[in-house]
Amino acid sequence: MDYMKQALCLATLAQGQVSPNPAVGAVIVKDDVVVGQGYTQPPGSGHAEVMALKQAGEKARGAILYVTLEPCCHYGRTPPCSQAVIAAGISEVHMAMLDPNPIVAGRGADELEREGIKTYVGAHEEEAREISEAYIKYITTGMPFVTAKFATSLDGKIATRSGDSEWISGIDSRKYVHYLRYTADAIMVGANTVIADNPRLTCRYAGTGGAARKQPLRVIVDGMGRISPEAQIFSEPGKTLLAVGKSVPAEKKEAFARAGAELMELPLSEGALDLGSLLKKLGEREITSVLVEGGGILLGSLFDRHLVDKVLTFIAPVIIGGEEAKTAVAGIGVERVADAIKLERVKLERFGDDVMINGYIKRH
C-alpha cells in the first residue's frame, strides 16, 4: 500500500478551502493498518496531522505518520503540529517535502529528529509540490500564483470575427473549469471579456447552505472604467474587485460602488494598469492563486511582463479561420520564435473531444 499516495489524495480534498494555508493530507499507519487520516481544515481549524492524530487516538503511539508537507513548528492560528506529533508518540514520519515557509524550512523535521523520531523526506515530492504550488510561491515571494486559462480552436482562435465564442470547448472542459475556479482564490478577466460576454464568473461547485464555500474573488481589470455597472457579475454571489485607473470619473466610480464592487485604483504603466502592482496588492490580501480567464489583451500583458506561472489550454477540434478572429494571447509578443515563452513539465489530458495542455512557464 502506498500510504503517501493516500495522503496526497486526502490533500486534494483540502484544495479550495484552506487558503492561505497549504492543502495537506496525513495518514497514520500501525502494523500495516491505517488508524488515522485527515486533511487541512479551514484557517483556524485543525491541520492535517492533528485531524489524523485525533482519529488515531492512543493507536498513534509507536505508529508511522505519512504527511504531504513537513509539520509546522511554530504558533500561528493553531499550535505547532510538530509538538502534537511528538506528544502522540509517533515513531516515524515520512514527509513528501519540506515546508518552504522561512519560519519552518526544515526546523519541523529537525525538532522531530531531536526527539528520537525517524524522519524521511522526498516520497512523491513532485506531486506534493503541484498540490502546494500556489502556497509555495505565495509563502516565498508574497505574490499569488498566476494560471492563464484559455480555450481555442485548432487554429488558435478564441472567437469568430463577429466575436461569438459560445462554445468553442466542450461541456467536459467547461465542467473542469468550474473545478479550477473552486481551487482558486481569485478569477481575473479584462474589461473586454465582461463587455463582450457579460459572464457570471462564479463557481458552480461551491455548494449550498451551511456547507457553501465562498466564491472566488472576481477581479476585473478595467483601467478606463468601461464596463457597465449593470453587468451581471455585480449581482452574483461573492465579491467583485474592480481594478481601475485614477482617471476614471468620480461618478462612474460611485456607480460601481453602488453596484457592490470594491474599487482598487492603480497607476498606469505604458498606458495600461500596472499588473505587477495589482498582483502585489492581491498578495497583501492573502490571495495565493489567481486564475486568469482572458481576454487576449489581459493575457498578452501578463505574458509580456512575465507574470504568468502556469498555462492551461483547452484545444477543441474545430477550425474557425478568419484574419479578424480573435486569438488567445495578444500584447506585444516576441519578434523571434527562438524567444517564444516555453513550457516545461507539460501534461496532456482528454476532456471529451478536447485536449488540455497543462504546463509551467520555463524560467531562464
CSV table of C-alpha atoms in Angstrom, one decimal:
chain,number,residue,atom,x,y,z
A,1,MET,CA,0.0,0.0,0.0
A,2,ASP,CA,1.4,3.4,-1.0
A,3,TYR,CA,0.4,5.4,2.1
A,4,MET,CA,1.9,8.7,0.8
A,5,LYS,CA,-0.2,8.4,-2.3
A,6,GLN,CA,-3.2,8.1,0.0
A,7,ALA,CA,-2.1,11.2,1.9
A,8,LEU,CA,-1.8,13.1,-1.4
A,9,CYS,CA,-5.4,12.1,-2.3
A,10,LEU,CA,-6.5,13.5,1.1
A,11,ALA,CA,-4.6,16.7,0.4
A,12,THR,CA,-6.6,17.4,-2.8
A,13,LEU,CA,-9.8,17.4,-0.7
A,14,ALA,CA,-8.5,20.5,1.1
A,15,GLN,CA,-7.8,22.4,-2.1
A,16,GLY,CA,-10.0,25.5,-2.5
A,17,GLN,CA,-10.9,25.5,1.2
A,18,VAL,CA,-7.8,26.4,3.3
A,19,SER,CA,-6.0,29.3,1.7
A,20,PRO,CA,-3.7,30.9,2.6
A,21,ASN,CA,-2.7,27.7,4.4
A,22,PRO,CA,-1.3,24.8,2.3
A,23,ALA,CA,-3.6,21.8,1.4
A,24,VAL,CA,-2.0,18.9,3.3
A,25,GLY,CA,-3.0,15.3,3.8
A,26,ALA,CA,-1.9,12.9,6.5
A,27,VAL,CA,-2.2,9.1,7.1
A,28,ILE,CA,-1.2,7.3,10.3
A,29,VAL,CA,-0.3,3.6,10.0
A,30,LYS,CA,0.3,1.0,12.7
A,31,ASP,CA,1.0,-2.7,12.0
A,32,ASP,CA,0.1,-2.1,8.3
A,33,VAL,CA,-3.3,-0.8,9.2
A,34,VAL,CA,-4.5,2.8,8.7
A,35,VAL,CA,-5.5,4.0,12.2
A,36,GLY,CA,-6.0,7.7,11.4
A,37,GLN,CA,-6.2,10.1,8.4
A,38,GLY,CA,-7.0,13.7,7.9
A,39,TYR,CA,-6.6,16.8,5.7
A,40,THR,CA,-6.2,20.5,6.4
A,41,GLN,CA,-9.4,22.2,7.6
A,42,PRO,CA,-10.2,25.9,7.0
A,43,PRO,CA,-7.9,28.5,8.6
A,44,GLY,CA,-8.1,28.5,12.4
A,45,SER,CA,-9.2,24.8,12.5
A,46,GLY,CA,-7.1,21.7,12.6
A,47,HIS,CA,-4.2,20.9,10.3
A,48,ALA,CA,-3.9,17.5,8.6
A,49,GLU,CA,-1.7,15.9,11.2
A,50,VAL,CA,-3.9,17.0,14.1
A,51,MET,CA,-7.0,15.6,12.4
A,52,ALA,CA,-5.3,12.3,11.7
A,53,LEU,CA,-4.0,12.1,15.3
A,54,LYS,CA,-7.5,12.7,16.7
A,55,GLN,CA,-8.8,9.9,14.7
A,56,ALA,CA,-6.0,7.5,15.7
A,57,GLY,CA,-6.2,8.3,19.4
A,58,GLU,CA,-4.0,6.0,21.5
A,59,LYS,CA,-3.2,3.9,18.4
A,60,ALA,CA,-0.9,6.7,17.3
A,61,ARG,CA,1.7,5.6,19.9
A,62,GLY,CA,4.5,3.8,18.0
A,63,ALA,CA,2.8,4.4,14.6
A,64,ILE,CA,4.1,5.8,11.4
A,65,LEU,CA,2.9,9.2,10.0
A,66,TYR,CA,2.8,9.9,6.3
A,67,VAL,CA,2.3,13.6,5.5
A,68,THR,CA,2.5,15.6,2.3
A,69,LEU,CA,4.2,18.6,3.9
A,70,GLU,CA,6.7,19.0,6.8
A,71,PRO,CA,4.8,19.5,10.1
A,72,CYS,CA,4.8,23.1,11.2
A,73,CYS,CA,6.8,24.0,14.2
A,74,HIS,CA,5.5,27.5,15.1
A,75,TYR,CA,2.4,29.0,16.6
A,76,GLY,CA,0.0,30.6,14.1
A,77,ARG,CA,-3.7,30.3,14.3
A,78,THR,CA,-3.2,26.9,15.7
A,79,PRO,CA,-0.4,25.3,17.9
A,80,PRO,CA,2.6,23.6,16.1
A,81,CYS,CA,1.9,20.2,14.6
A,82,SER,CA,5.4,19.0,15.4
A,83,GLN,CA,4.6,19.2,19.1
A,84,ALA,CA,1.3,17.3,18.6
A,85,VAL,CA,3.2,14.5,16.7
A,86,ILE,CA,5.8,14.3,19.5
A,87,ALA,CA,3.2,14.2,22.2
A,88,ALA,CA,1.2,11.4,20.4
A,89,GLY,CA,4.2,9.1,20.5
A,90,ILE,CA,4.6,8.8,16.7
A,91,SER,CA,7.8,6.8,16.0
A,92,GLU,CA,8.4,7.6,12.3
A,93,VAL,CA,7.5,10.5,10.0
A,94,HIS,CA,7.6,10.4,6.2
A,95,MET,CA,7.2,13.8,4.5
A,96,ALA,CA,6.7,14.3,0.8
A,97,MET,CA,8.5,17.7,1.0
A,98,LEU,CA,9.9,20.2,3.5
A,99,ASP,CA,7.9,23.4,4.1
A,100,PRO,CA,9.4,26.3,2.1
A,101,ASN,CA,8.0,28.7,4.7
A,102,PRO,CA,11.1,30.5,6.0
A,103,ILE,CA,9.9,30.1,9.6
A,104,VAL,CA,9.7,26.3,9.1
A,105,ALA,CA,12.1,25.2,6.3
A,106,GLY,CA,13.4,22.0,7.9
A,107,ARG,CA,13.0,23.1,11.5
A,108,GLY,CA,10.0,20.9,12.0
A,109,ALA,CA,11.9,17.8,10.8
A,110,ASP,CA,14.8,18.7,13.0
A,111,GLU,CA,12.6,19.0,16.0
A,112,LEU,CA,11.2,15.6,15.4
A,113,GLU,CA,14.7,14.1,15.0
A,114,ARG,CA,15.8,15.6,18.3
A,115,GLU,CA,13.0,13.8,20.0
A,116,GLY,CA,14.2,10.5,18.5
A,117,ILE,CA,11.6,10.3,15.7
A,118,LYS,CA,12.9,8.9,12.5
A,119,THR,CA,12.2,11.2,9.5
A,120,TYR,CA,12.2,10.6,5.8
A,121,VAL,CA,11.7,13.2,3.0
A,122,GLY,CA,11.0,13.0,-0.7
A,123,ALA,CA,8.4,10.4,-1.5
A,124,HIS,CA,6.1,11.7,-4.3
A,125,GLU,CA,7.7,15.2,-3.9
A,126,GLU,CA,6.7,16.3,-7.4
A,127,GLU,CA,3.0,15.6,-6.8
A,128,ALA,CA,3.1,17.3,-3.4
A,129,ARG,CA,4.7,20.4,-4.9
A,130,GLU,CA,2.0,20.6,-7.6
A,131,ILE,CA,-0.7,20.4,-4.9
A,132,SER,CA,1.1,23.2,-2.9
A,133,GLU,CA,2.3,25.2,-5.9
A,134,ALA,CA,0.3,28.4,-5.0
A,135,TYR,CA,1.3,28.2,-1.3
A,136,ILE,CA,5.0,27.7,-2.3
A,137,LYS,CA,5.1,30.9,-4.4
A,138,TYR,CA,3.0,32.9,-2.0
A,139,ILE,CA,4.9,32.0,1.1
A,140,THR,CA,8.3,32.6,-0.5
A,141,THR,CA,7.5,35.8,-2.6
A,142,GLY,CA,4.3,37.3,-1.2
A,143,MET,CA,2.8,37.1,-4.7
A,144,PRO,CA,0.0,34.9,-5.9
A,145,PHE,CA,0.5,32.0,-8.3
A,146,VAL,CA,-0.9,33.0,-11.7
A,147,THR,CA,-2.5,30.5,-14.0
A,148,ALA,CA,-3.5,31.5,-17.5
A,149,LYS,CA,-6.5,29.5,-18.8
A,150,PHE,CA,-8.0,29.7,-22.3
A,151,ALA,CA,-9.9,27.6,-24.8
A,152,THR,CA,-9.0,27.8,-28.5
A,153,SER,CA,-9.9,26.2,-31.8
A,154,LEU,CA,-7.3,24.1,-33.6
A,155,ASP,CA,-6.2,27.3,-35.5
A,156,GLY,CA,-5.7,29.2,-32.2
A,157,LYS,CA,-8.9,31.3,-32.2
A,158,ILE,CA,-10.9,32.2,-29.1
A,159,ALA,CA,-13.8,33.7,-31.0
A,160,THR,CA,-15.1,34.3,-34.6
A,161,ARG,CA,-14.6,37.6,-36.4
A,162,SER,CA,-18.1,38.6,-35.1
A,163,GLY,CA,-16.9,37.9,-31.5
A,164,ASP,CA,-19.0,34.8,-31.0
A,165,SER,CA,-17.3,32.3,-28.6
A,166,GLU,CA,-20.1,30.1,-27.3
A,167,TRP,CA,-18.9,27.4,-27.1
A,168,ILE,CA,-15.5,26.5,-28.5
A,169,SER,CA,-14.7,24.0,-25.8
A,170,GLY,CA,-17.0,21.1,-24.9
A,171,ILE,CA,-19.1,20.5,-21.8
A,172,ASP,CA,-16.5,18.3,-20.1
A,173,SER,CA,-13.8,21.0,-20.5
A,174,ARG,CA,-16.3,23.7,-19.1
A,175,LYS,CA,-17.1,21.5,-16.1
A,176,TYR,CA,-13.4,21.2,-15.3
A,177,VAL,CA,-13.1,25.0,-15.5
A,178,HIS,CA,-15.5,25.2,-12.6
A,179,TYR,CA,-13.3,22.9,-10.6
A,180,LEU,CA,-10.3,25.2,-11.4
A,181,ARG,CA,-12.4,28.1,-10.1
A,182,TYR,CA,-13.2,26.1,-7.0
A,183,THR,CA,-9.5,25.7,-6.2
A,184,ALA,CA,-8.5,29.4,-7.0
A,185,ASP,CA,-8.7,32.3,-4.6
A,186,ALA,CA,-9.5,34.7,-7.4
A,187,ILE,CA,-10.6,34.8,-11.0
A,188,MET,CA,-9.3,37.6,-13.2
A,189,VAL,CA,-10.6,38.9,-16.6
A,190,GLY,CA,-10.2,42.0,-18.6
A,191,ALA,CA,-12.9,44.6,-19.4
A,192,ASN,CA,-13.4,43.5,-23.0
A,193,THR,CA,-14.4,40.0,-21.7
A,194,VAL,CA,-17.0,41.5,-19.5
A,195,ILE,CA,-18.3,43.8,-22.2
A,196,ALA,CA,-18.4,41.1,-24.9
A,197,ASP,CA,-19.6,38.1,-22.9
A,198,ASN,CA,-21.3,39.5,-19.7
A,199,PRO,CA,-20.0,36.5,-17.8
A,200,ARG,CA,-21.1,35.3,-14.3
A,201,LEU,CA,-17.6,34.2,-13.2
A,202,THR,CA,-18.9,32.1,-10.4
A,203,CYS,CA,-18.0,28.6,-9.3
A,204,ARG,CA,-20.9,26.1,-9.6
A,205,TYR,CA,-19.2,23.7,-7.3
A,206,ALA,CA,-19.2,26.0,-4.3
A,207,GLY,CA,-22.1,24.1,-2.5
A,208,THR,CA,-25.2,25.4,-0.9
A,209,GLY,CA,-26.4,26.2,2.6
A,210,GLY,CA,-24.1,25.9,5.6
A,211,ALA,CA,-21.6,23.9,3.7
A,212,ALA,CA,-21.2,26.5,0.9
A,213,ARG,CA,-17.7,27.7,0.2
A,214,LYS,CA,-17.1,31.3,-0.5
A,215,GLN,CA,-17.0,32.2,-4.2
A,216,PRO,CA,-13.5,33.1,-5.5
A,217,LEU,CA,-12.9,36.8,-5.7
A,218,ARG,CA,-13.8,38.2,-9.1
A,219,VAL,CA,-11.1,40.6,-10.3
A,220,ILE,CA,-11.9,42.8,-13.3
A,221,VAL,CA,-9.1,44.7,-14.9
A,222,ASP,CA,-10.7,47.9,-16.4
A,223,GLY,CA,-8.3,50.8,-16.5
A,224,MET,CA,-10.7,53.2,-18.1
A,225,GLY,CA,-13.8,52.1,-16.2
A,226,ARG,CA,-15.6,51.0,-19.4
A,227,ILE,CA,-17.8,48.1,-18.2
A,228,SER,CA,-21.4,48.7,-17.2
A,229,PRO,CA,-22.4,48.9,-13.6
A,230,GLU,CA,-25.4,46.7,-14.7
A,231,ALA,CA,-23.1,43.8,-15.7
A,232,GLN,CA,-24.3,40.6,-14.1
A,233,ILE,CA,-21.0,39.9,-12.3
A,234,PHE,CA,-22.2,42.6,-9.7
A,235,SER,CA,-25.4,40.6,-8.9
A,236,GLU,CA,-23.8,37.2,-8.5
A,237,PRO,CA,-22.8,35.7,-5.1
A,238,GLY,CA,-19.3,36.6,-3.9
A,239,LYS,CA,-17.2,39.7,-4.1
A,240,THR,CA,-16.1,41.7,-7.2
A,241,LEU,CA,-12.9,43.8,-7.2
A,242,LEU,CA,-12.7,46.4,-10.0
A,243,ALA,CA,-9.1,47.5,-10.8
A,244,VAL,CA,-9.3,50.9,-12.4
A,245,GLY,CA,-7.0,53.9,-13.2
A,246,LYS,CA,-7.1,57.1,-11.2
A,247,SER,CA,-8.5,59.0,-14.3
A,248,VAL,CA,-11.9,57.2,-14.2
A,249,PRO,CA,-14.6,59.9,-13.4
A,250,ALA,CA,-15.8,60.0,-9.9
A,251,GLU,CA,-19.5,59.5,-10.9
A,252,LYS,CA,-18.5,56.2,-12.7
A,253,LYS,CA,-16.7,55.0,-9.6
A,254,GLU,CA,-19.7,55.9,-7.4
A,255,ALA,CA,-21.9,53.8,-9.8
A,256,PHE,CA,-19.6,50.8,-9.5
A,257,ALA,CA,-19.6,51.2,-5.7
A,258,ARG,CA,-23.4,51.3,-5.6
A,259,ALA,CA,-23.4,48.1,-7.7
A,260,GLY,CA,-21.4,46.4,-5.0
A,261,ALA,CA,-17.9,46.5,-6.4
A,262,GLU,CA,-14.8,47.2,-4.4
A,263,LEU,CA,-12.6,49.6,-6.3
A,264,MET,CA,-8.8,49.4,-6.4
A,265,GLU,CA,-7.1,52.4,-8.0
A,266,LEU,CA,-3.8,51.6,-9.7
A,267,PRO,CA,-1.1,53.5,-11.5
A,268,LEU,CA,-0.7,53.2,-15.3
A,269,SER,CA,2.4,51.5,-16.8
A,270,GLU,CA,2.9,52.1,-20.5
A,271,GLY,CA,-0.7,53.3,-20.9
A,272,ALA,CA,-2.2,50.2,-19.1
A,273,LEU,CA,-2.8,49.3,-15.5
A,274,ASP,CA,0.3,48.2,-13.6
A,275,LEU,CA,-0.5,44.4,-13.4
A,276,GLY,CA,2.5,43.8,-11.2
A,277,SER,CA,1.2,46.2,-8.6
A,278,LEU,CA,-2.2,44.6,-8.8
A,279,LEU,CA,-0.8,41.1,-8.1
A,280,LYS,CA,1.3,42.5,-5.3
A,281,LYS,CA,-1.8,44.1,-3.7
A,282,LEU,CA,-3.7,40.8,-4.1
A,283,GLY,CA,-0.9,39.0,-2.3
A,284,GLU,CA,-1.2,41.5,0.5
A,285,ARG,CA,-4.8,40.4,0.9
A,286,GLU,CA,-3.6,36.7,1.3
A,287,ILE,CA,-4.8,35.8,-2.3
A,288,THR,CA,-2.4,33.0,-3.1
A,289,SER,CA,-3.8,31.9,-6.5
A,290,VAL,CA,-5.3,33.7,-9.5
A,291,LEU,CA,-7.0,32.0,-12.4
A,292,VAL,CA,-6.9,34.4,-15.4
A,293,GLU,CA,-9.6,33.6,-17.9
A,294,GLY,CA,-9.0,36.3,-20.6
A,295,GLY,CA,-9.2,38.1,-22.8
A,296,GLY,CA,-6.3,38.3,-25.2
A,297,ILE,CA,-5.2,41.8,-24.2
A,298,LEU,CA,-5.0,40.9,-20.5
A,299,LEU,CA,-3.3,37.6,-21.1
A,300,GLY,CA,-0.9,39.3,-23.5
A,301,SER,CA,0.1,41.9,-21.0
A,302,LEU,CA,0.7,39.3,-18.3
A,303,PHE,CA,2.8,37.2,-20.6
A,304,ASP,CA,4.7,40.2,-21.8
A,305,ARG,CA,5.5,41.2,-18.2
A,306,HIS,CA,6.5,37.6,-17.3
A,307,LEU,CA,3.8,37.4,-14.6
A,308,VAL,CA,2.3,34.0,-15.6
A,309,ASP,CA,3.4,30.8,-13.8
A,310,LYS,CA,1.2,28.1,-15.4
A,311,VAL,CA,-0.8,27.7,-18.6
A,312,LEU,CA,-3.9,25.6,-19.1
A,313,THR,CA,-5.1,25.5,-22.7
A,314,PHE,CA,-8.1,23.6,-23.9
A,315,ILE,CA,-7.9,22.9,-27.7
A,316,ALA,CA,-11.1,21.9,-29.5
A,317,PRO,CA,-11.2,20.0,-32.7
A,318,VAL,CA,-12.7,22.8,-34.7
A,319,ILE,CA,-11.4,25.3,-37.3
A,320,ILE,CA,-12.7,28.9,-37.1
A,321,GLY,CA,-10.4,30.8,-39.5
A,322,GLY,CA,-10.5,34.5,-40.4
A,323,GLU,CA,-7.8,37.1,-40.1
A,324,GLU,CA,-10.0,39.2,-37.8
A,325,ALA,CA,-10.9,36.4,-35.5
A,326,LYS,CA,-9.5,36.8,-32.0
A,327,THR,CA,-6.5,34.9,-30.7
A,328,ALA,CA,-5.9,33.9,-27.1
A,329,VAL,CA,-2.8,36.0,-26.4
A,330,ALA,CA,-2.4,39.5,-27.7
A,331,GLY,CA,0.1,42.0,-26.3
A,332,ILE,CA,3.5,42.7,-27.8
A,333,GLY,CA,4.7,39.2,-28.1
A,334,VAL,CA,8.2,38.2,-29.3
A,335,GLU,CA,10.0,39.0,-32.6
A,336,ARG,CA,11.7,35.7,-33.0
A,337,VAL,CA,10.4,32.2,-32.4
A,338,ALA,CA,13.6,31.5,-30.5
A,339,ASP,CA,12.4,34.0,-27.9
A,340,ALA,CA,9.0,32.4,-27.5
A,341,ILE,CA,7.8,31.6,-24.0
A,342,LYS,CA,8.3,27.9,-23.4
A,343,LEU,CA,6.6,25.5,-21.1
A,344,GLU,CA,8.1,22.7,-19.1
A,345,ARG,CA,6.6,19.7,-17.2
A,346,VAL,CA,4.0,19.5,-19.9
A,347,LYS,CA,1.0,17.2,-19.5
A,348,LEU,CA,-1.8,16.3,-21.9
A,349,GLU,CA,-5.3,15.2,-20.9
A,350,ARG,CA,-8.5,14.5,-22.7
A,351,PHE,CA,-11.8,16.1,-21.9
A,352,GLY,CA,-14.4,14.7,-24.3
A,353,ASP,CA,-13.2,15.7,-27.7
A,354,ASP,CA,-11.0,18.4,-26.4
A,355,VAL,CA,-7.3,18.2,-25.4
A,356,MET,CA,-6.0,20.1,-22.4
A,357,ILE,CA,-2.3,21.1,-22.4
A,358,ASN,CA,-1.0,21.9,-18.9
A,359,GLY,CA,2.5,23.2,-18.3
A,360,TYR,CA,4.7,25.6,-16.4
A,361,ILE,CA,6.5,28.7,-17.7
A,362,LYS,CA,10.1,27.8,-18.2
A,363,ARG,CA,12.2,30.5,-16.4
A,364,HIS,CA,15.6,31.5,-17.8
